[in-house]
Coordinates of C-alpha atoms in Angstrom, one line a residue:
M151 CA -49.9 -176.8 33.7
K152 CA -48.9 -180.5 33.9
N153 CA -45.2 -179.7 34.4
A154 CA -44.1 -176.8 36.7
N155 CA -41.1 -176.2 34.4
E156 CA -43.2 -176.2 31.3
I157 CA -43.0 -173.1 29.1
K158 CA -46.3 -171.4 28.7
F159 CA -46.7 -169.9 25.2
L160 CA -49.7 -167.8 24.3
K161 CA -49.9 -166.1 20.9
N162 CA -52.4 -163.5 19.4
R163 CA -52.3 -161.1 22.3
S164 CA -52.3 -157.3 22.6
I165 CA -51.1 -154.9 25.3
V166 CA -53.5 -152.0 26.1
K167 CA -51.4 -149.1 27.4
F168 CA -53.0 -146.7 29.8
E169 CA -50.8 -143.6 30.4
G170 CA -51.0 -140.5 32.5
E171 CA -49.7 -138.6 35.5
D172 CA -50.4 -138.7 39.2
F173 CA -52.8 -141.5 39.2
L174 CA -50.5 -144.5 39.9
G175 CA -51.1 -145.9 43.4
E176 CA -54.6 -144.4 43.6
I177 CA -57.1 -146.7 45.3
G178 CA -59.6 -148.2 42.9
I179 CA -57.8 -147.7 39.5
D180 CA -57.2 -151.4 39.0
G181 CA -60.7 -152.2 40.2
R182 CA -62.2 -149.8 37.7
I183 CA -60.2 -151.3 34.9
F184 CA -61.2 -154.8 35.8
K185 CA -64.8 -153.9 36.2
A186 CA -65.1 -152.0 32.9
L187 CA -63.4 -154.8 31.0
T188 CA -65.4 -157.6 32.7
L189 CA -68.7 -155.8 32.0
A190 CA -67.5 -155.7 28.3
R191 CA -66.8 -159.4 28.5
I192 CA -63.1 -158.9 27.9
S193 CA -60.7 -161.4 29.6
V194 CA -57.7 -159.7 31.2
G195 CA -54.4 -161.6 31.4
V196 CA -52.0 -159.3 33.3
I197 CA -52.1 -155.9 34.7
S198 CA -48.7 -154.3 35.2
Q199 CA -47.8 -150.8 36.5
Q200 CA -44.8 -148.9 35.3
A201 CA -43.9 -146.1 37.7
I202 CA -41.2 -144.7 35.4
E203 CA -43.6 -144.5 32.4
N204 CA -46.6 -143.3 34.6
G205 CA -48.6 -146.0 33.0
I206 CA -50.5 -149.3 33.3
S207 CA -50.3 -152.2 30.8
I208 CA -53.2 -154.6 30.4
L209 CA -52.9 -157.9 28.4
V210 CA -55.9 -158.9 26.4
Q211 CA -56.8 -161.2 23.5
E212 CA -55.8 -159.5 20.2
N213 CA -59.3 -159.6 18.9
D214 CA -60.5 -157.7 22.0
A215 CA -57.9 -154.9 21.8
E216 CA -59.9 -152.4 19.9
K217 CA -63.0 -153.0 22.1
A218 CA -60.8 -152.7 25.3
V219 CA -59.4 -149.4 24.3
A220 CA -62.8 -148.0 23.5
C221 CA -64.2 -149.3 26.8
L222 CA -61.4 -147.7 28.9
I223 CA -61.7 -144.4 27.0
D224 CA -65.4 -144.3 28.1
E225 CA -64.6 -145.4 31.7
F226 CA -61.9 -142.7 32.2
E227 CA -63.5 -139.9 30.2
A228 CA -63.3 -137.5 33.1
E229 CA -59.7 -138.2 33.8
R230 CA -58.8 -137.8 30.1
K231 CA -60.5 -134.3 30.1
S232 CA -58.6 -133.3 33.2
G233 CA -55.3 -134.5 31.8
K234 CA -54.8 -137.2 34.4
V235 CA -54.9 -139.8 31.7
S236 CA -53.0 -138.7 28.6
Q237 CA -53.6 -141.6 26.2
I238 CA -55.0 -145.1 25.9
Y239 CA -53.9 -147.3 23.0
S240 CA -53.0 -150.8 22.1
I241 CA -49.9 -152.6 20.9
N242 CA -50.9 -155.6 18.8
N243 CA -49.2 -158.7 17.6
V244 CA -47.6 -159.8 20.8
S245 CA -47.1 -163.1 22.6
V246 CA -46.8 -164.2 26.2
I247 CA -44.1 -166.6 27.3
G248 CA -44.3 -167.9 30.9
F249 CA -41.5 -170.0 32.4
V250 CA -39.6 -171.0 35.6
A251 CA -35.9 -170.3 35.9
E252 CA -33.3 -170.5 38.6
D253 CA -31.3 -167.6 37.1
F254 CA -33.5 -165.0 35.4
N255 CA -30.5 -162.8 34.8
K256 CA -28.8 -165.3 32.6
V257 CA -32.0 -165.8 30.5
F258 CA -32.5 -162.1 30.1
A259 CA -28.8 -161.6 29.2
E260 CA -29.2 -164.2 26.4
L261 CA -32.3 -162.5 25.2
A262 CA -30.6 -159.1 25.1
R263 CA -27.7 -160.6 23.2
N264 CA -30.2 -161.6 20.6
N265 CA -31.9 -158.2 20.5
V266 CA -35.0 -159.4 22.4
F267 CA -36.2 -156.9 24.9
P268 CA -39.6 -157.8 26.6
L269 CA -42.4 -155.2 26.2
L270 CA -43.8 -156.4 29.6
L271 CA -42.5 -158.4 32.5
N272 CA -44.6 -159.9 35.3
Q273 CA -43.0 -162.0 38.1
V274 CA -45.2 -164.2 40.2
A275 CA -44.5 -163.2 43.9
G276 CA -42.8 -166.0 45.9
E277 CA -42.1 -168.1 42.8
N278 CA -39.4 -168.4 40.2
R279 CA -42.0 -167.9 37.5
V280 CA -42.1 -165.0 35.2
N281 CA -44.3 -164.0 32.3
I282 CA -42.8 -161.9 29.5
V283 CA -44.5 -160.3 26.6
V284 CA -42.6 -159.9 23.3
T285 CA -43.6 -159.0 19.7
S286 CA -44.9 -161.9 17.7
S287 CA -42.0 -161.3 15.2
Q288 CA -39.6 -162.5 18.0
D289 CA -41.7 -165.0 19.9
E290 CA -40.4 -168.2 18.4
K291 CA -36.8 -167.0 18.8
T292 CA -37.5 -166.0 22.4
K293 CA -39.0 -169.4 23.2
N294 CA -36.0 -171.2 21.6
I295 CA -33.5 -169.2 23.7
I296 CA -35.5 -169.8 26.9
E297 CA -35.7 -173.5 26.2
S298 CA -31.9 -173.7 25.6
E299 CA -31.2 -172.0 28.9
I300 CA -33.8 -173.8 31.0
F301 CA -33.7 -177.3 29.6
K302 CA -29.9 -177.2 28.7
K303 CA -30.7 -178.1 25.1
P304 CA -27.9 -177.7 22.5
K305 CA -27.7 -174.0 21.7
P306 CA -28.6 -173.3 18.0
V307 CA -25.9 -171.1 16.4
H308 CA -26.8 -169.9 12.9
L309 CA -23.9 -169.3 10.5
A310 CA -24.0 -167.2 7.3
I311 CA -20.9 -168.0 5.3
I312 CA -19.9 -165.2 2.9
G313 CA -17.5 -166.5 0.2
H314 CA -17.2 -170.2 -0.6
G315 CA -13.8 -170.2 -2.4
N316 CA -10.8 -172.1 -1.0
V317 CA -11.3 -171.1 2.6
G318 CA -15.1 -170.9 2.6
K319 CA -15.6 -174.2 1.0
T320 CA -13.2 -175.9 3.4
L321 CA -14.8 -174.2 6.3
I322 CA -18.3 -175.4 5.4
E323 CA -17.0 -179.0 5.0
Q324 CA -15.3 -178.8 8.4
V325 CA -18.4 -177.5 10.1
L326 CA -20.6 -180.2 8.5
E327 CA -18.1 -183.0 9.4
S328 CA -17.8 -181.8 13.1
S329 CA -21.3 -180.6 13.9
E330 CA -22.6 -183.7 15.6
E331 CA -19.5 -184.1 17.7
I332 CA -19.6 -180.4 18.7
K333 CA -23.3 -180.8 19.5
R334 CA -22.6 -183.8 21.8
R335 CA -19.5 -182.4 23.4
K336 CA -20.1 -178.7 23.7
K337 CA -24.0 -178.5 23.5
I338 CA -23.7 -176.1 20.5
D339 CA -25.8 -176.9 17.4
L340 CA -24.0 -175.2 14.5
K341 CA -26.2 -174.7 11.4
V342 CA -25.0 -173.1 8.2
V343 CA -28.2 -171.3 7.1
A344 CA -26.8 -169.0 4.5
V345 CA -24.0 -169.3 1.9
A346 CA -23.2 -166.3 -0.4
N347 CA -20.9 -165.3 -3.2
S348 CA -20.7 -162.0 -5.0
K349 CA -23.8 -162.7 -7.1
K350 CA -26.3 -164.6 -5.1
I351 CA -27.1 -166.0 -1.6
A352 CA -28.7 -169.3 -0.7
F353 CA -30.8 -169.9 2.4
N354 CA -31.7 -173.0 4.3
K355 CA -33.4 -172.5 7.7
K356 CA -32.8 -176.0 8.9
G357 CA -29.1 -175.8 7.9
F358 CA -27.3 -177.0 4.7
D359 CA -26.1 -180.5 4.3
A360 CA -23.4 -182.0 2.0
N361 CA -25.4 -180.8 -1.0
W362 CA -25.0 -177.1 -0.2
A363 CA -23.0 -176.3 -3.4
E364 CA -25.9 -177.4 -5.5
E365 CA -28.3 -175.2 -3.5
V366 CA -26.1 -172.2 -4.1
L367 CA -26.0 -172.9 -7.8
T368 CA -29.8 -172.9 -8.0
A369 CA -30.3 -170.0 -5.5
E370 CA -32.6 -167.2 -6.7
H371 CA -31.9 -164.4 -4.2
P372 CA -29.4 -161.7 -5.2
S373 CA -26.3 -161.5 -2.9
S374 CA -27.3 -158.8 -0.4
V375 CA -26.8 -158.2 3.3
Q376 CA -30.4 -156.9 3.5
E377 CA -31.6 -160.2 2.1
L378 CA -29.7 -161.9 4.9
I379 CA -31.0 -159.6 7.6
N380 CA -34.6 -160.1 6.3
F381 CA -34.2 -163.9 6.2
S382 CA -32.9 -164.0 9.8
N383 CA -35.7 -161.7 11.0
E384 CA -38.5 -163.6 9.1
N385 CA -37.3 -166.9 10.5
Q386 CA -36.6 -165.6 14.0
L387 CA -33.1 -167.0 14.0
E388 CA -31.1 -166.5 17.2
N389 CA -27.3 -166.6 17.9
L390 CA -26.2 -165.2 14.5
I391 CA -22.7 -165.2 13.2
V392 CA -21.6 -163.9 9.8
V393 CA -18.3 -165.3 8.6
D394 CA -16.5 -163.2 6.0
N395 CA -14.1 -165.4 3.9
T396 CA -13.8 -162.9 1.1
A397 CA -11.0 -160.5 0.2
S398 CA -13.7 -158.0 -0.7
K399 CA -13.3 -154.2 -0.1
D400 CA -17.0 -153.8 -0.5
F401 CA -18.4 -156.4 1.8
V402 CA -16.6 -155.0 4.9
K403 CA -18.8 -151.9 4.5
N404 CA -21.7 -154.1 5.8
Y405 CA -20.0 -154.8 9.2
H406 CA -21.8 -152.0 10.9
A407 CA -25.2 -153.0 9.6
L408 CA -24.6 -156.6 10.5
A409 CA -23.6 -155.8 14.1
E410 CA -26.6 -153.5 14.5
N411 CA -28.9 -156.3 13.4
G412 CA -27.7 -158.9 15.9
F413 CA -24.8 -160.6 14.0
D414 CA -21.4 -161.3 15.6
L415 CA -18.6 -161.2 13.1
V416 CA -15.8 -163.7 12.3
S417 CA -13.5 -162.8 9.5
S418 CA -10.4 -164.0 7.6
N419 CA -10.8 -160.8 5.5
K420 CA -8.0 -158.4 6.6
I421 CA -9.3 -155.3 4.9
F422 CA -11.5 -153.7 7.6
N423 CA -8.8 -153.8 10.2
T424 CA -6.6 -151.8 7.9
L425 CA -9.1 -149.1 7.0
P426 CA -8.4 -145.5 8.2
I427 CA -8.2 -145.5 12.0
E428 CA -11.4 -143.5 12.3
E429 CA -13.4 -146.3 10.6
Y430 CA -11.5 -148.9 12.7
R431 CA -12.6 -147.1 15.9
K432 CA -16.2 -146.6 14.7
L433 CA -16.7 -150.3 14.3
R434 CA -15.4 -151.0 17.8
Y435 CA -17.9 -148.5 19.1
T436 CA -20.7 -150.1 17.1
L437 CA -19.7 -153.5 18.4
S438 CA -19.6 -152.3 22.0
K439 CA -22.9 -150.5 21.7
N440 CA -24.7 -153.6 20.3
N441 CA -22.8 -156.1 22.5
R442 CA -21.4 -157.9 19.5
R443 CA -18.1 -159.7 19.1
Y444 CA -15.6 -159.5 16.2
L445 CA -12.9 -162.2 15.9
Y446 CA -10.2 -162.2 13.3
E447 CA -7.4 -164.5 14.5
T448 CA -6.7 -165.7 11.0
N449 CA -6.0 -162.1 9.8
V450 CA -2.3 -162.8 10.7
G451 CA -0.7 -166.2 10.8
A452 CA -3.7 -168.2 9.5
G453 CA -4.4 -170.6 12.4
L454 CA -1.5 -169.6 14.6
P455 CA -2.5 -168.1 18.0
L456 CA -0.7 -164.8 17.3
I457 CA -3.3 -162.0 17.7
D458 CA -4.6 -163.5 21.0
T459 CA -1.0 -163.7 22.4
I460 CA -0.3 -160.1 21.5
K461 CA -3.7 -158.9 22.9
L462 CA -3.0 -160.8 26.2
L463 CA 0.5 -159.4 26.5
H464 CA -0.6 -155.8 25.8
L465 CA -3.7 -156.0 28.1
S466 CA -1.5 -157.3 30.9
G467 CA 0.7 -154.2 30.6
E468 CA 3.7 -155.9 29.0
N469 CA 5.7 -153.4 26.9
I470 CA 6.1 -155.0 23.5
T471 CA 9.1 -153.4 21.8
R472 CA 9.3 -155.1 18.4
I473 CA 7.5 -157.6 16.3
K474 CA 9.3 -159.0 13.2
G475 CA 9.2 -162.1 11.1
V476 CA 8.0 -163.8 8.0
F477 CA 4.3 -162.8 8.0
S478 CA 3.2 -164.4 4.7
G479 CA 2.8 -168.2 4.5
T480 CA 2.5 -167.6 0.7
L481 CA 5.8 -165.7 0.4
S482 CA 7.4 -168.1 2.9
Y483 CA 6.6 -170.9 0.5
V484 CA 7.8 -169.0 -2.5
F485 CA 11.1 -167.9 -1.2
N486 CA 11.8 -171.1 0.8
N487 CA 11.5 -173.0 -2.4
F488 CA 13.1 -170.5 -4.7
S489 CA 16.1 -170.3 -2.5
L490 CA 16.7 -174.0 -2.4
R491 CA 15.5 -175.2 -5.8
N492 CA 16.7 -174.5 -9.4
D493 CA 13.2 -173.7 -10.6
K494 CA 12.2 -170.4 -12.1
F495 CA 10.5 -167.8 -9.9
S496 CA 7.4 -167.9 -12.1
T497 CA 7.2 -171.7 -11.6
I498 CA 7.2 -171.4 -7.9
I499 CA 4.4 -168.7 -8.0
N500 CA 2.2 -170.9 -10.2
E501 CA 2.8 -173.8 -7.9
A502 CA 1.8 -171.7 -4.8
L503 CA -1.3 -170.6 -6.7
E504 CA -2.4 -174.1 -7.6
K505 CA -2.0 -175.2 -4.0
G506 CA -4.2 -172.4 -2.8
Y507 CA -1.5 -170.6 -0.9
T508 CA -1.9 -167.3 -2.7
E509 CA -4.7 -164.7 -2.7
P510 CA -7.0 -165.1 -5.7
D511 CA -4.8 -162.4 -7.4
P512 CA -1.1 -163.3 -6.4
R513 CA -0.2 -159.6 -6.7
E514 CA -1.9 -159.1 -3.3
D515 CA 1.0 -161.2 -1.9
L516 CA 3.8 -160.1 -4.3
S517 CA 3.0 -156.4 -3.9
G518 CA 3.6 -156.6 -0.2
N519 CA 0.1 -155.3 0.6
D520 CA -0.9 -158.5 2.3
V521 CA 2.1 -158.5 4.6
A522 CA 1.6 -154.7 5.2
R523 CA -2.0 -155.2 6.2
K524 CA -1.0 -157.9 8.7
L525 CA 1.8 -155.7 10.1
L526 CA -0.7 -152.8 10.5
I527 CA -3.3 -155.1 12.2
L528 CA -0.7 -156.0 14.8
A529 CA 0.3 -152.4 15.3
R530 CA -3.3 -151.5 16.0
E531 CA -3.5 -154.3 18.5
L532 CA -0.9 -152.3 20.4
D533 CA -3.2 -149.2 20.2
L534 CA -0.9 -147.5 17.6
I535 CA -2.7 -145.2 15.2
N536 CA -0.6 -146.0 12.1
E537 CA -2.3 -145.8 8.8
F538 CA -1.6 -148.0 5.8
D539 CA 0.3 -145.2 4.0
D540 CA 2.8 -145.1 6.9
I541 CA 4.2 -148.5 5.9
N542 CA 7.4 -148.7 3.9
I543 CA 6.6 -151.5 1.4
Q544 CA 9.0 -153.1 -1.1
N545 CA 6.7 -154.1 -4.0
L546 CA 7.9 -157.3 -5.7
V547 CA 5.7 -156.7 -8.8
P548 CA 7.3 -154.7 -11.7
E549 CA 5.6 -151.5 -12.4
S550 CA 4.7 -152.7 -15.9
L551 CA 2.5 -155.5 -14.4
L552 CA 0.8 -153.5 -11.6
S553 CA -2.3 -152.3 -13.6
V554 CA -2.9 -155.2 -16.0
S555 CA -5.8 -157.7 -15.5
K556 CA -5.3 -160.8 -13.4
P557 CA -5.3 -163.1 -16.4
E558 CA -2.8 -161.0 -18.2
F559 CA -0.6 -160.8 -15.1
L560 CA -0.6 -164.6 -14.8
S561 CA 0.2 -165.0 -18.5
R562 CA 3.3 -162.7 -18.1
L563 CA 4.7 -164.1 -14.9
E564 CA 7.9 -165.2 -16.6
E565 CA 8.9 -161.5 -16.9
L566 CA 9.8 -161.7 -13.2
D567 CA 12.3 -164.6 -13.6
E568 CA 15.4 -162.7 -14.7
E569 CA 15.3 -160.1 -12.0
Y570 CA 14.8 -162.5 -9.1
Q571 CA 17.4 -164.9 -10.4
K572 CA 19.9 -162.1 -10.3
I573 CA 18.9 -161.2 -6.7
K574 CA 19.3 -164.9 -5.7
E575 CA 22.7 -165.2 -7.3
N576 CA 24.0 -161.9 -5.8
Q577 CA 23.6 -163.1 -2.2
E578 CA 26.5 -163.9 0.1
P579 CA 27.3 -167.6 0.4
D580 CA 24.9 -169.8 2.5
H581 CA 22.2 -167.1 2.5
V582 CA 18.6 -167.3 1.6
L583 CA 15.8 -164.9 0.6
R584 CA 13.0 -164.0 3.0
Y585 CA 10.2 -161.4 2.7
V586 CA 9.7 -159.9 6.2
G587 CA 7.6 -157.5 8.1
D588 CA 9.1 -155.5 10.9
L589 CA 7.3 -153.3 13.5
H590 CA 9.8 -151.3 15.5
G591 CA 10.7 -147.9 16.9
D592 CA 9.3 -146.5 20.1
L593 CA 6.0 -148.4 20.4
Q594 CA 5.0 -146.3 23.4
K595 CA 4.3 -143.4 21.1
D596 CA 1.2 -143.0 18.9
K597 CA 2.9 -144.5 15.9
G598 CA 5.6 -147.1 15.2
E599 CA 7.8 -147.8 12.2
L600 CA 6.6 -150.4 9.8
D601 CA 8.8 -152.0 7.1
V602 CA 8.0 -154.7 4.6
K603 CA 10.9 -155.9 2.5
L604 CA 12.9 -158.7 0.9
I605 CA 16.1 -159.5 2.7
S606 CA 18.9 -162.0 2.6
V607 CA 19.6 -163.9 5.8
P608 CA 22.0 -166.7 6.8
A609 CA 20.6 -170.1 6.1
T610 CA 21.3 -171.2 9.7
S611 CA 19.3 -168.3 11.3
A612 CA 15.8 -168.8 12.6
L613 CA 14.4 -167.0 9.6
G614 CA 16.6 -169.0 7.2
Q615 CA 15.6 -172.4 8.6
L616 CA 11.9 -172.0 7.8
K617 CA 10.4 -174.8 5.7
G618 CA 7.4 -175.1 3.4
S619 CA 4.8 -172.4 3.9
D620 CA 5.6 -171.8 7.6
S621 CA 5.5 -168.4 9.2
I622 CA 7.6 -167.2 12.1
F623 CA 6.8 -164.3 14.4
E624 CA 9.3 -162.9 16.9
I625 CA 7.7 -160.8 19.7
Y626 CA 10.2 -158.7 21.6
T627 CA 9.2 -157.4 25.0
E628 CA 10.7 -155.4 27.9
S629 CA 10.5 -158.4 30.2
Y630 CA 11.9 -161.0 27.8
G631 CA 14.7 -158.7 26.7
E632 CA 16.8 -160.1 23.8
N633 CA 15.0 -163.5 23.9
P634 CA 11.8 -163.0 21.9
I635 CA 8.6 -165.0 22.2
V636 CA 8.6 -167.1 19.0
I637 CA 5.5 -168.3 17.3
M638 CA 6.1 -170.5 14.3
G639 CA 4.0 -172.8 12.2
A640 CA 1.8 -173.2 9.1
G641 CA 1.0 -169.7 7.9
A642 CA -1.0 -170.4 4.7
G643 CA -3.4 -172.9 3.1
A644 CA -7.1 -173.3 3.1
Q645 CA -7.1 -176.1 5.7
V646 CA -5.3 -174.2 8.4
T647 CA -7.0 -170.9 7.7
A648 CA -10.5 -172.5 7.7
R649 CA -9.6 -174.3 11.0
G650 CA -8.6 -171.0 12.5
V651 CA -11.9 -169.4 11.4
F652 CA -13.7 -172.4 12.8
G653 CA -11.9 -171.8 16.1
D654 CA -13.2 -168.2 16.2
I655 CA -16.7 -169.4 15.4
L656 CA -16.6 -171.8 18.4
R657 CA -15.2 -169.1 20.7
V658 CA -18.0 -166.7 19.8
S659 CA -20.6 -169.5 20.1
E660 CA -19.5 -170.5 23.6
T661 CA -20.0 -166.9 24.8
K662 CA -23.5 -166.6 23.3

């Protein structure tokens, strides 16, 4: 080769497998193989012995594979009859990639992370050169991974964005705007190669540009995780991340299949982390088994570094004794404004909906379910085994509006005004309303106590001084005593949530 560091790439090869017992190491076996194949005018690329498998692998041109098998069957007829040779067969559609690397372990670790496991490996003695054989369905992906590692090229990271509503749309725009800077600064080449909604999914192997929305509109593929898996396999895409920006109870059922097919997971969708504890643990097992990551920092506190902080404290052995605060940026906005303004409760709700602070159906916020999910997620970060049904939730939605359609609910919002005006007026002087989550009790046991409720607090308190859509979290620990660790900041909105999701994407990308 012209360049010692050049990657050698040979396609259209086959492996002839020669298996049996008690013949490895026998003098003359390799010679007989070479002689038989040479007489048959078959060129041999590599011979490799596998002691564990009691076999020999021989690399040949794909169009010579059938002839090579027949030739060796004839040559070793006696050994086949005696049982020394059990079978001779070929594995077709393979490719050879030869390269020089200072750190083979790092290269092979990256290949393994992308579900690439060489069928054959042959290292040149005394050199840092190795030849590996992979299936042709993975050869381009393998070559790309090796090139990124050896030549320090920007690492391609392929993103599948599921859900392109408020958060999803903003995220795509943030990725497109920042991709060149990230490529230059971090050597990570982010490509949005799939965008899906509930009806269809659009693909672009080279990565979508600013016209992505038009491509989604004209997409012909039905929205399906299997379509996504097929697309990634057919195009041999490496470093895959699926980003769930939905609030779908159905899509989370695909997390196992995605992890098993080489996708890391990033999610702003809180639902999976609040499923029954058995399902919660099964996914962690699947992730560990397949060496996948699952990040969900935005599940609680939008872009605030809350989950990471709690994980770090817990892993370090710190005894967390209580977590309380205003968990919902949406309800923070609602009650911060309702407490200070003379507007009707329904007016504030509609305002929050228009600004993108609420879930698509505001009842997800008003029912307390959203806060309850967040509280449960934090409880499980402490290895508590609470279930959703363990949470005491004060539902802010009247029973008469619980089961109606979303359009009807929105049209009848004014029915809430009288009740909440009374609650507001019946407070003590200089008090404001706050909707809080509170994880307490003996958190060293299997379960904690979880409460979600509307309370009245002094306007001068930490909770009472919240502004806008900010959230506040107070983490009480044994070491810090009565002085909690306080994390406060923007807790809602498409921009901050998308930015938090983007942060998780980059964290996964940097470890790929």
